[in-house]
Coordinates of C-alpha atoms and ligand atoms in Angstrom, one line a residue:
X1 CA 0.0 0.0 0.0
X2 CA 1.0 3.4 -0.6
X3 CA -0.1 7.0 -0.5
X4 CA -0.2 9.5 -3.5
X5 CA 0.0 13.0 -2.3
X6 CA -0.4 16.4 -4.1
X7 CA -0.4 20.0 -2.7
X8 CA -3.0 20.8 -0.9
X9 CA -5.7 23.1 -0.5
X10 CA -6.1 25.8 1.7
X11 CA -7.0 24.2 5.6
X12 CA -9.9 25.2 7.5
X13 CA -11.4 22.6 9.6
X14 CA -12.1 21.0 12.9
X15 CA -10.9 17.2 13.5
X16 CA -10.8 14.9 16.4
X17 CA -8.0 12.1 16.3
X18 CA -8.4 8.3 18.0
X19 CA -7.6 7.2 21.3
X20 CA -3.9 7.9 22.6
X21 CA -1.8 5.0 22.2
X22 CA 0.5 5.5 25.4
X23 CA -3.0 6.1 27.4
X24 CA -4.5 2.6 26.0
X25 CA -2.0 0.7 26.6
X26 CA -1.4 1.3 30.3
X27 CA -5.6 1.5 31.2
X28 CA -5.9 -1.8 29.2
X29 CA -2.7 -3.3 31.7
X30 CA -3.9 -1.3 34.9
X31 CA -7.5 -2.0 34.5
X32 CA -6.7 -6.2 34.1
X33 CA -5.2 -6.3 37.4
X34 CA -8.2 -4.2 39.4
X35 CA -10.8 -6.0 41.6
X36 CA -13.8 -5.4 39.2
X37 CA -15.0 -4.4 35.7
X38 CA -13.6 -1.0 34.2
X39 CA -15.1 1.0 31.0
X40 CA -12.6 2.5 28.8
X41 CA -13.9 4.2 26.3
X42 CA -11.5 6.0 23.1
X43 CA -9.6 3.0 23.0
X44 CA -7.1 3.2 20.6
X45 CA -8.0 0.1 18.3
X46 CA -4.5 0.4 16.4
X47 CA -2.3 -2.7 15.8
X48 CA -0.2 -2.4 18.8
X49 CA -2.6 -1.8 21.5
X50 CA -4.4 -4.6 20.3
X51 CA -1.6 -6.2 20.6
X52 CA -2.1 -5.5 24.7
X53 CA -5.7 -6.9 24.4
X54 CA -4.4 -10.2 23.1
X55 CA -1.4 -10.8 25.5
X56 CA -3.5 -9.8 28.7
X57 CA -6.5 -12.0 27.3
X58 CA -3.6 -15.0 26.9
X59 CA -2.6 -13.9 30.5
X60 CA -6.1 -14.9 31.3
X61 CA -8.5 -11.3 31.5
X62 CA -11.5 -11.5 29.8
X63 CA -12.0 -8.2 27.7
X64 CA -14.9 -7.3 25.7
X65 CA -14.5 -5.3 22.5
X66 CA -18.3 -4.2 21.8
X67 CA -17.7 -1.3 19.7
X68 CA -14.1 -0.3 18.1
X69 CA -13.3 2.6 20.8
X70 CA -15.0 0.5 23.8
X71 CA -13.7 -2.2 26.1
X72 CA -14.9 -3.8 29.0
X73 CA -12.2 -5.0 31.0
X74 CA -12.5 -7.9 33.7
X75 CA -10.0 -6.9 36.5
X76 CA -9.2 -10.3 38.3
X77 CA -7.4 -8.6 41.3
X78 CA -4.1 -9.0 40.1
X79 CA -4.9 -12.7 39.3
X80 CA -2.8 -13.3 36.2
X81 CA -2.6 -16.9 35.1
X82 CA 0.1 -18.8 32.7
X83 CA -0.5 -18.3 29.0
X84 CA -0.8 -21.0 26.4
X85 CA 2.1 -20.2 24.5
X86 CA 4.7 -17.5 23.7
X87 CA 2.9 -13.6 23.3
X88 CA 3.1 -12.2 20.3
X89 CA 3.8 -8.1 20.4
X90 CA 4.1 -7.6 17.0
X91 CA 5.9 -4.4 16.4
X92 CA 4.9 -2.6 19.8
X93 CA 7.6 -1.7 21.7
X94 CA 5.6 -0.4 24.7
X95 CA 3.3 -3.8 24.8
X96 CA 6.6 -5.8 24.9
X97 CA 8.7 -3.1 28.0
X98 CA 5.3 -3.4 29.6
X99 CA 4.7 -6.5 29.7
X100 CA 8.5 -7.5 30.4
X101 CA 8.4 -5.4 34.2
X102 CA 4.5 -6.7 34.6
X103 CA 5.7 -10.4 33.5
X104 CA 8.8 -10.4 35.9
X105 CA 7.5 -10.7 39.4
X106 CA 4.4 -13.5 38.5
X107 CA 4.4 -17.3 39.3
X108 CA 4.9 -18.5 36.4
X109 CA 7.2 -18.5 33.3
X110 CA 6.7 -16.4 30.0
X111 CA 8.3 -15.6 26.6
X112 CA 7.4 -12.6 24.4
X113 CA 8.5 -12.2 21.3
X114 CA 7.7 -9.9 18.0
X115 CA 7.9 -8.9 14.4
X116 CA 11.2 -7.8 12.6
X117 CA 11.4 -4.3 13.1
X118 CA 10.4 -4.8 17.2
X119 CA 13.3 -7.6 17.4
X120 CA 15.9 -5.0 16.6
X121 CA 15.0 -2.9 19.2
X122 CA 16.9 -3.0 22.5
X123 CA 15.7 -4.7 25.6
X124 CA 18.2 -4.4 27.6
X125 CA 16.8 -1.0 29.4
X126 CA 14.6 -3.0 30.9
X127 CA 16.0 -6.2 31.5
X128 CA 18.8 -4.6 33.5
X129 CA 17.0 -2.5 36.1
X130 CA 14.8 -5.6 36.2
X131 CA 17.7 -8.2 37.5
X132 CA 18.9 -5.6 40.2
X133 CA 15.2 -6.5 41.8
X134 CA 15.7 -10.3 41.1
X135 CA 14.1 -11.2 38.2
X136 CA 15.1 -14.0 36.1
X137 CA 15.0 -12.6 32.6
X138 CA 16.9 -13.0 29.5
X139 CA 17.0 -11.1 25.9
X140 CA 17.5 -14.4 23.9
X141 CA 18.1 -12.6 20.0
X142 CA 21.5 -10.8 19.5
X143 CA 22.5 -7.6 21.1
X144 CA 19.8 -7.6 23.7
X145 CA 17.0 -8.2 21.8
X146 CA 13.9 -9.9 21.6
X147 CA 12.6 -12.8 22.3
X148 CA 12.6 -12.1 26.2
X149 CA 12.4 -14.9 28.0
X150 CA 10.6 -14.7 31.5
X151 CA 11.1 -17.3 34.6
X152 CA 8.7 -15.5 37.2
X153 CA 10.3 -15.1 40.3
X154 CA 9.3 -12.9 43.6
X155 CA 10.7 -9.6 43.0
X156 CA 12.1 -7.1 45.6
X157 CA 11.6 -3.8 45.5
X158 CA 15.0 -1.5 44.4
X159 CA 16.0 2.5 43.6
X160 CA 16.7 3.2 39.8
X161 CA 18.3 5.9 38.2
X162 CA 17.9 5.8 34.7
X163 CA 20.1 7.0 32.1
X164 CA 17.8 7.3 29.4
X165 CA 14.7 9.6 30.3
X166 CA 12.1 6.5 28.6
X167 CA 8.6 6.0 30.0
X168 CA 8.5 2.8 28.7
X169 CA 11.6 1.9 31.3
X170 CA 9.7 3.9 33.9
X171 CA 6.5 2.7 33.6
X172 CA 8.2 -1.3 33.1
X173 CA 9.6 -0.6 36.9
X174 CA 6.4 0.6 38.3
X175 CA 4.8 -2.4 36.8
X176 CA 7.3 -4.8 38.5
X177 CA 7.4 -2.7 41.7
X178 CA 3.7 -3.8 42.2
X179 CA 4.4 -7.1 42.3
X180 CA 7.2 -6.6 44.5
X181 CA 8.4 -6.4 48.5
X182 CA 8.6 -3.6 49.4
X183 CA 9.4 0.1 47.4
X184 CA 10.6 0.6 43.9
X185 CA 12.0 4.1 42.7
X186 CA 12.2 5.3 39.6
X187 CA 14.2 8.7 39.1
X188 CA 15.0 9.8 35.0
X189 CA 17.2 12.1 34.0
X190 CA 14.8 14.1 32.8
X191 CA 10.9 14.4 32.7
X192 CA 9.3 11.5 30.4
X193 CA 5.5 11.5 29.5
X194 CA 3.8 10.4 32.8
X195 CA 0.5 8.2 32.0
X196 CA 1.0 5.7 33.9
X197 CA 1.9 7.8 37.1
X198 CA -1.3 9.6 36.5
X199 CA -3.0 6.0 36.0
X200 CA -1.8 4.4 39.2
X201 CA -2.9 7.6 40.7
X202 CA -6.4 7.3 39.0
X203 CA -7.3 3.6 40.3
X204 CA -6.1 4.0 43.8
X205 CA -2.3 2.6 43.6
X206 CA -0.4 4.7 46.3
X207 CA 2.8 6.1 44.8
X208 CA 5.2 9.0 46.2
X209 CA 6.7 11.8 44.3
X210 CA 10.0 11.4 46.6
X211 CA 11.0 15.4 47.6
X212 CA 13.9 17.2 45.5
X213 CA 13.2 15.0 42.6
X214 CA 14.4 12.1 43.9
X215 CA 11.5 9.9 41.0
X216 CA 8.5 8.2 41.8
X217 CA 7.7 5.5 44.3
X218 CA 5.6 2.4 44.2
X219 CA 4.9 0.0 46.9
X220 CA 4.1 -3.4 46.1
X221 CA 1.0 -5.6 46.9
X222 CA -1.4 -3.0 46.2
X223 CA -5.0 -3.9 43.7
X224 CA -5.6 -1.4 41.5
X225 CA -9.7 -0.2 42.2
X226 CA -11.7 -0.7 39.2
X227 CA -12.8 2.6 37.5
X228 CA -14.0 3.8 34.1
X229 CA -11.8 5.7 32.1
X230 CA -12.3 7.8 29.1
X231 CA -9.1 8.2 26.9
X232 CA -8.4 11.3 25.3
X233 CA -7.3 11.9 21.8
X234 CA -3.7 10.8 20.9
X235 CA -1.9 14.7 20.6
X236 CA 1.2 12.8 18.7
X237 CA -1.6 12.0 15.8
X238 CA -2.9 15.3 16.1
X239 CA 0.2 16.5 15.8
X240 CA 0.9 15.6 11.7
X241 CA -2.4 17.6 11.1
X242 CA -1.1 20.6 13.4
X243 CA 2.1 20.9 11.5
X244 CA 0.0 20.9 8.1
X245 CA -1.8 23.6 9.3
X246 CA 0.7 25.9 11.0
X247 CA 3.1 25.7 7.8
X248 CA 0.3 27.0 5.3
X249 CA 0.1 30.7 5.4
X250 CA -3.7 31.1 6.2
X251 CA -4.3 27.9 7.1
X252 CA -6.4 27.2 10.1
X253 CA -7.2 23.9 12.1
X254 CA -9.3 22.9 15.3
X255 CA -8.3 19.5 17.4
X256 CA -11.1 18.4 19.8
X257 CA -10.9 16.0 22.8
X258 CA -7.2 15.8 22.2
X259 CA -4.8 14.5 25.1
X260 CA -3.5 18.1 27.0
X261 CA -1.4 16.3 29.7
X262 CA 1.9 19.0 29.7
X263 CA 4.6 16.6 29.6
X264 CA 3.2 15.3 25.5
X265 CA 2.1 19.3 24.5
X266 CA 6.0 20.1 24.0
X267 CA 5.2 20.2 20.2
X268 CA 2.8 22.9 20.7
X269 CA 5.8 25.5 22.4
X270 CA 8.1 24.6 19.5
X271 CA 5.5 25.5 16.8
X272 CA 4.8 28.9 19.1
X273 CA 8.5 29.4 18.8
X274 CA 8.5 29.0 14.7
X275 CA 6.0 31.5 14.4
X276 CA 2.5 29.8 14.6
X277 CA -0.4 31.0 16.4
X278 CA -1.7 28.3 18.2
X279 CA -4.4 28.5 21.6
X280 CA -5.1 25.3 23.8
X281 CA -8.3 24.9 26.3
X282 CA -8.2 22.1 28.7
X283 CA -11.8 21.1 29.0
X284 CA -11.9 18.3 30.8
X285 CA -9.3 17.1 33.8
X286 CA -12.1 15.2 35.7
X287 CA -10.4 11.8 34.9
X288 CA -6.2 13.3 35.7
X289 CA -6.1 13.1 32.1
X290 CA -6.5 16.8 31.0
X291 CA -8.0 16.6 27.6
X292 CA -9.7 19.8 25.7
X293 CA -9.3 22.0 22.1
X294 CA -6.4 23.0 20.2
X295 CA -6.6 26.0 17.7
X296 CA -3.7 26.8 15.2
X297 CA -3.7 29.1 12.7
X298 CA -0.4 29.0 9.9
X299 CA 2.3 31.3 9.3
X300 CA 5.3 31.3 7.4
X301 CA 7.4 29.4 9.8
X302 CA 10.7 30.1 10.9
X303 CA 13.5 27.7 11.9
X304 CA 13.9 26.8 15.7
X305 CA 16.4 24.7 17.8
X306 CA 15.3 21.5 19.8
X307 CA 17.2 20.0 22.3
X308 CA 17.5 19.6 26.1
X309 CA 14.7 18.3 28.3
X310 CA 12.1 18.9 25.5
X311 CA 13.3 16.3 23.4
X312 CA 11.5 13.5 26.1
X313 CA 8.2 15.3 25.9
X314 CA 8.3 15.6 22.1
X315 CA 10.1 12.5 20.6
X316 CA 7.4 10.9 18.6
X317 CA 6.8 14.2 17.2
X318 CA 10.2 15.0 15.7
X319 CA 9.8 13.2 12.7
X320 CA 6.6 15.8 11.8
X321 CA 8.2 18.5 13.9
X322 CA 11.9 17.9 10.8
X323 CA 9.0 18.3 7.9
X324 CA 8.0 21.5 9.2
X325 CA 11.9 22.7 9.7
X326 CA 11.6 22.1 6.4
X327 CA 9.0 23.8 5.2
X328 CA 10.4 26.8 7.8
X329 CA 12.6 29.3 7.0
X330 CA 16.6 29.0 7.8
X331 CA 18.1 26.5 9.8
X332 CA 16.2 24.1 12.0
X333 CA 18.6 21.7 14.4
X334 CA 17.5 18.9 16.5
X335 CA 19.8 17.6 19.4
X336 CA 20.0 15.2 22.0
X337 CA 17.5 13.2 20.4
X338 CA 20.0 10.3 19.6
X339 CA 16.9 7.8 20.9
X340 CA 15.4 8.3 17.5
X341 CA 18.3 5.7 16.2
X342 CA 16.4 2.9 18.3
X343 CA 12.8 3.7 17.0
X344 CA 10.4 1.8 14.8
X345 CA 12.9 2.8 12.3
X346 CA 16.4 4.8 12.8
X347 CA 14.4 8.2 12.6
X348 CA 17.5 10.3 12.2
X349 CA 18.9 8.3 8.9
X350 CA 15.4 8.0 7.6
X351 CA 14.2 11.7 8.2
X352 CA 17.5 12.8 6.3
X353 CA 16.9 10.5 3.6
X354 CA 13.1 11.2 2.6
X355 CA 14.1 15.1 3.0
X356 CA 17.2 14.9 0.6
X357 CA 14.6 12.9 -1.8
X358 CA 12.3 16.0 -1.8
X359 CA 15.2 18.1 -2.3
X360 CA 15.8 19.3 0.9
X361 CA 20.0 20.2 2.4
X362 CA 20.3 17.9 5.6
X363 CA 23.2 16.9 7.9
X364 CA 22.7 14.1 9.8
X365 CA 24.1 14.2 13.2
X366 CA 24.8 11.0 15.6
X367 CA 22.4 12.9 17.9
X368 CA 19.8 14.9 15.8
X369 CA 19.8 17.0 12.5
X370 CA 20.5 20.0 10.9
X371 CA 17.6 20.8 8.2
X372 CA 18.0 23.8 5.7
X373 CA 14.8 25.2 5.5
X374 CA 12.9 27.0 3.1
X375 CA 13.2 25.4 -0.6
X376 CA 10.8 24.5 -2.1
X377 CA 9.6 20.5 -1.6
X378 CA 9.8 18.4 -4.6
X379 CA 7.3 15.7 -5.1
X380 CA 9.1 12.4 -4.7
X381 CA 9.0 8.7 -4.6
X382 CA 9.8 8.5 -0.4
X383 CA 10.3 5.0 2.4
X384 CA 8.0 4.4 5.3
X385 CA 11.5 2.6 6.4
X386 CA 8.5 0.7 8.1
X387 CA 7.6 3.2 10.3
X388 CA 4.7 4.3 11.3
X389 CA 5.5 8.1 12.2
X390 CA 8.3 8.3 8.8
X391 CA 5.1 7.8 6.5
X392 CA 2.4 9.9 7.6
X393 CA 5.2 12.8 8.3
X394 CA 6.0 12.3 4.8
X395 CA 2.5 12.6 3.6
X396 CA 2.5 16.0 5.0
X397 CA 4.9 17.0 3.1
X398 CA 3.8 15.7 0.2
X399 CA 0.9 18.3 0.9
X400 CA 3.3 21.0 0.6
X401 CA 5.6 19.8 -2.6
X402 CA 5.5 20.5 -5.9
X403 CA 4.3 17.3 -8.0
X404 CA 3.2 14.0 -6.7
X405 CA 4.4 12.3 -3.6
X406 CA 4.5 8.6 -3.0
X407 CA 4.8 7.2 0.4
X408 CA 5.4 3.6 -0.1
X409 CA 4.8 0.8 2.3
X410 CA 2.3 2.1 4.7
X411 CA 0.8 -0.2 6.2
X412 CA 2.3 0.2 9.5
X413 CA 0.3 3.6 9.9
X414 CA -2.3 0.6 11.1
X415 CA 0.2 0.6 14.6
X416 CA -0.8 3.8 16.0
X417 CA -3.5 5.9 13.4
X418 CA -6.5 3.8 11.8
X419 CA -8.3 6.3 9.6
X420 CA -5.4 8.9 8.8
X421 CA -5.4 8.1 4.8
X422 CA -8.9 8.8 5.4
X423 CA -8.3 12.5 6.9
X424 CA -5.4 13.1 4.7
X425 CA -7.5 12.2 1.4
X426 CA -10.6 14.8 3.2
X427 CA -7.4 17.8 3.5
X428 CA -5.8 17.1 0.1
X429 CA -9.5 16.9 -2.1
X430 CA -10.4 19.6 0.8
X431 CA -13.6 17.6 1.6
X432 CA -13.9 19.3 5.0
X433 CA -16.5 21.4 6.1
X434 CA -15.7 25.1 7.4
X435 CA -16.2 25.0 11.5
X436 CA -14.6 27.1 14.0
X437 CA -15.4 27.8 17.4
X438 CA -12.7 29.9 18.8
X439 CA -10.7 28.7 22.0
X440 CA -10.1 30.8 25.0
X441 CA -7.2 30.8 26.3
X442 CA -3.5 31.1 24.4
X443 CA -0.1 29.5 25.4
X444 CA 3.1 31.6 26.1
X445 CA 6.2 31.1 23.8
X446 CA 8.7 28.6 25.6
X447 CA 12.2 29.0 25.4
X448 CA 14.5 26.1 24.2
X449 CA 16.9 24.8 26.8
X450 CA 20.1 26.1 26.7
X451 CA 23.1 23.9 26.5
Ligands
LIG501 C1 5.9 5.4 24.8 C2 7.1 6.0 25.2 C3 8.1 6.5 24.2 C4 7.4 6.7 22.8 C5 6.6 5.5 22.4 C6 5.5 5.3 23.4 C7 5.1 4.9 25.9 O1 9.1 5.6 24.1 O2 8.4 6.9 21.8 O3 6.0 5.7 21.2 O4 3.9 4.6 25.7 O5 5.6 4.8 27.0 P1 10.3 5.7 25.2 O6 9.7 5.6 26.5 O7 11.2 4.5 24.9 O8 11.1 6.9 24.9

């Protein structure tokens, strides 16, 4: 499969996007091990959080799938039971950390393996900090990698100070640390997207913000209490039709029920910075997910610096955030993002690769990019590089080149945004309908970090 894109019209709509993927994940796991029946409703029905559904139905939950945003999980009270046969996480990375730190500390033994680009990825973040609270776990492919073989053993609670600021580490450890004597602590280096601290929080798990930044605390031997939850729209997804809107002089866009929680909104202050006008209203917070309206209205763009703590609360939206560097005027320079090698795809070598295809000067950096801004796009024949993220960036900029752009190999957008071709084909014929309701209240400009 592929998608053929051509310039596109002038924007002026309203959208909503599915279900956040990080969000789905964790309130399928968290829900499974409460002492009743929890509602989730904007479920992310994409590839890899199905992918959840399956392993915690092999682990034994019954979950009901009545309509394609609704679950109905069984919560057994932390009563997991011994699956058939080895769990299959496809290409999600977060289903397989997860699941290794939830896996860990049960009574019996488990293997979880997944597809190609998944077995490349490393596992060793979270095997490591795993053994240092006893559990018997090995990455059996080379280098660290999947499959990741699981002997459950009783775990004991441990401190952790990561290296690499990665809430799928963080929220692996707080997984284990439930299932475990005594009190886990999980410090970062720097502030990753916090879900499943908000989660815990949410269905009653006690956890401790230790003082001076010392991380997060869990205590084992606690049931999660069952509770509904209502999952906001994914702001990464959003974030591909933001950027399309921003970069086009006059172009105006609305985002409803979108995901507001400030450690994934990064984007927004970096397209503030380039120029855009964009205004957020938080509607909703009842559930500690804030959630509410983002309005954006395009400039011409001007080139910006990322780096520092930012790069955490932004990283799945670098790929998009490189397109509109190049679509900006003058230089644009990511750094410190050197996680992007270990993605679905090595982001940095495959951002640098589709740009130079359209025509764009790029340097490729071990850590990040340098992206000459403000030639014009050329249509051209671009690589998903399997990655989800690499082809729907690139089918933004296909809205913005000259000639025909063809994104090939999509069907991994499946893992994270069922329904984008579907949005992108109503922007590029322009089959949406003129709506705006203005927003109230407008963000401030933030600054990058400094080095
Ligand atoms: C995710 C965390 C991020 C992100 C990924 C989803 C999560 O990965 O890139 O798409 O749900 O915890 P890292 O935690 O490895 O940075």
């Amino acid at each position: 499969m592929e998608f053929r894109v051509k310039r596109a019209p002038r924007i002026e709509a309203e959208i909503t996007v599915p279900g956040d993927k990080s969000i789905s994940h964790r309130a399928v796991i968290i829900s499974s091990l409460s002492n009743g029946v929890c509602v989730l409703r904007g479920f992310l029905a994409s590839d890899d959080c199905l992918r959840t559904v399956q392993a915690l139905r092999a682990l034994g939950i019954k979950i009901e799938h009545p309509e394609p945003d609704m679950l109905i999980v069984h919560g057994k009270k932390r009563l997991l039971t011994a699956p058939a046969g080895e769990i299959d996480c496809g290409n999600s990375a977060t289903t397989m950390r997860l699941l290794a730190g939830l896996l860990a500390g049960q009574s019996f033994d488990s293997r979880l393996v997944g597809g190609a680009t998944l077995s490349a990825r490393p596992m060793d973040r979270v095997i490591l900090p795993l053994r240092k609270m006893g559990a018997n776990i090995v990455a059996e492919g080379p280098g660290e990698t999947a499959p990741v073989k699981i002997h459950g053993v009783k775990l004991r609670g441990a401190r952790h100070e990561l290296s690499v600021a990665s809430a799928q580490v963080k929220s692996a450890l707080l997984l284990a640390g439930l299932f475990a004597k005594g009190k886990t602590t999980v410090k970062e280096p720097s502030q990753s997207r916090n879900h499943t601290e908000l989660m815990l929080d949410y269905y009653l798990v006690r956890t401790v913000r230790e003082e001076n930044d010392g991380g997060i605390s869990i205590f084992g031997d606690q049931v999660p209490e069952s509770r509904d939850f209502l999952i906001p729209g994914d702001i990464s997804s959003a974030a591909f039709w933001l950027v399309a809107a921003g970069a086009q002089p006059g172009g105006h866009l609305l985002v409803r029920h979108t995901g507001l929680n400030d450690t994934r909104t990064a984007l927004l202050g970096v397209l503030i910075r380039m120029g855009a006008q964009v205004r957020e209203a938080i509607e909703e917070v009842d559930q500690v997910e804030p959630r509410g309206t983002v309005e954006i209205t395009g400039v011409p763009l001007k080139g910006t610096v990322i780096q520092g703590r930012e790069i955490p609360q932004l990283i799945d939206e670098l790929p998009i955030l490189a397109v509109a560097g190049a679509l900006a005027s003058g230089p644009t320079i990511i750094r410190h993002a050197q996680e992007l090698r270990v993605k679905e795809s090595d982001r940095i070598a495959a951002i640098a690769h589709n740009l130079r295809a359209m025509g764009v000067q790029v340097v490729e950096q071990s850590d990040g990019l340098e992206i000459q801004g403000g030639a014009t796009l050329r249509g051209a024949r671009v690589a998903s590089f399997g990655d989800h993220r690499i082809a729907m960036a690139f089918a933004i900029a296909g809205m913005f080149a000259e000639g025909e752009t063809i994104v090939q190999d999509v069907e991994c957008v499946r893992e994270s945004y069922p329904g984008f071709e579907k949005t992108l084909d109503e922007f590029v014929s322009s089959k949406r309908v003129r709506l705006t309701t203005p927003v109230i209240s407008s963000l401030t400009p933030t600054k990058t970090d400094e080095e």
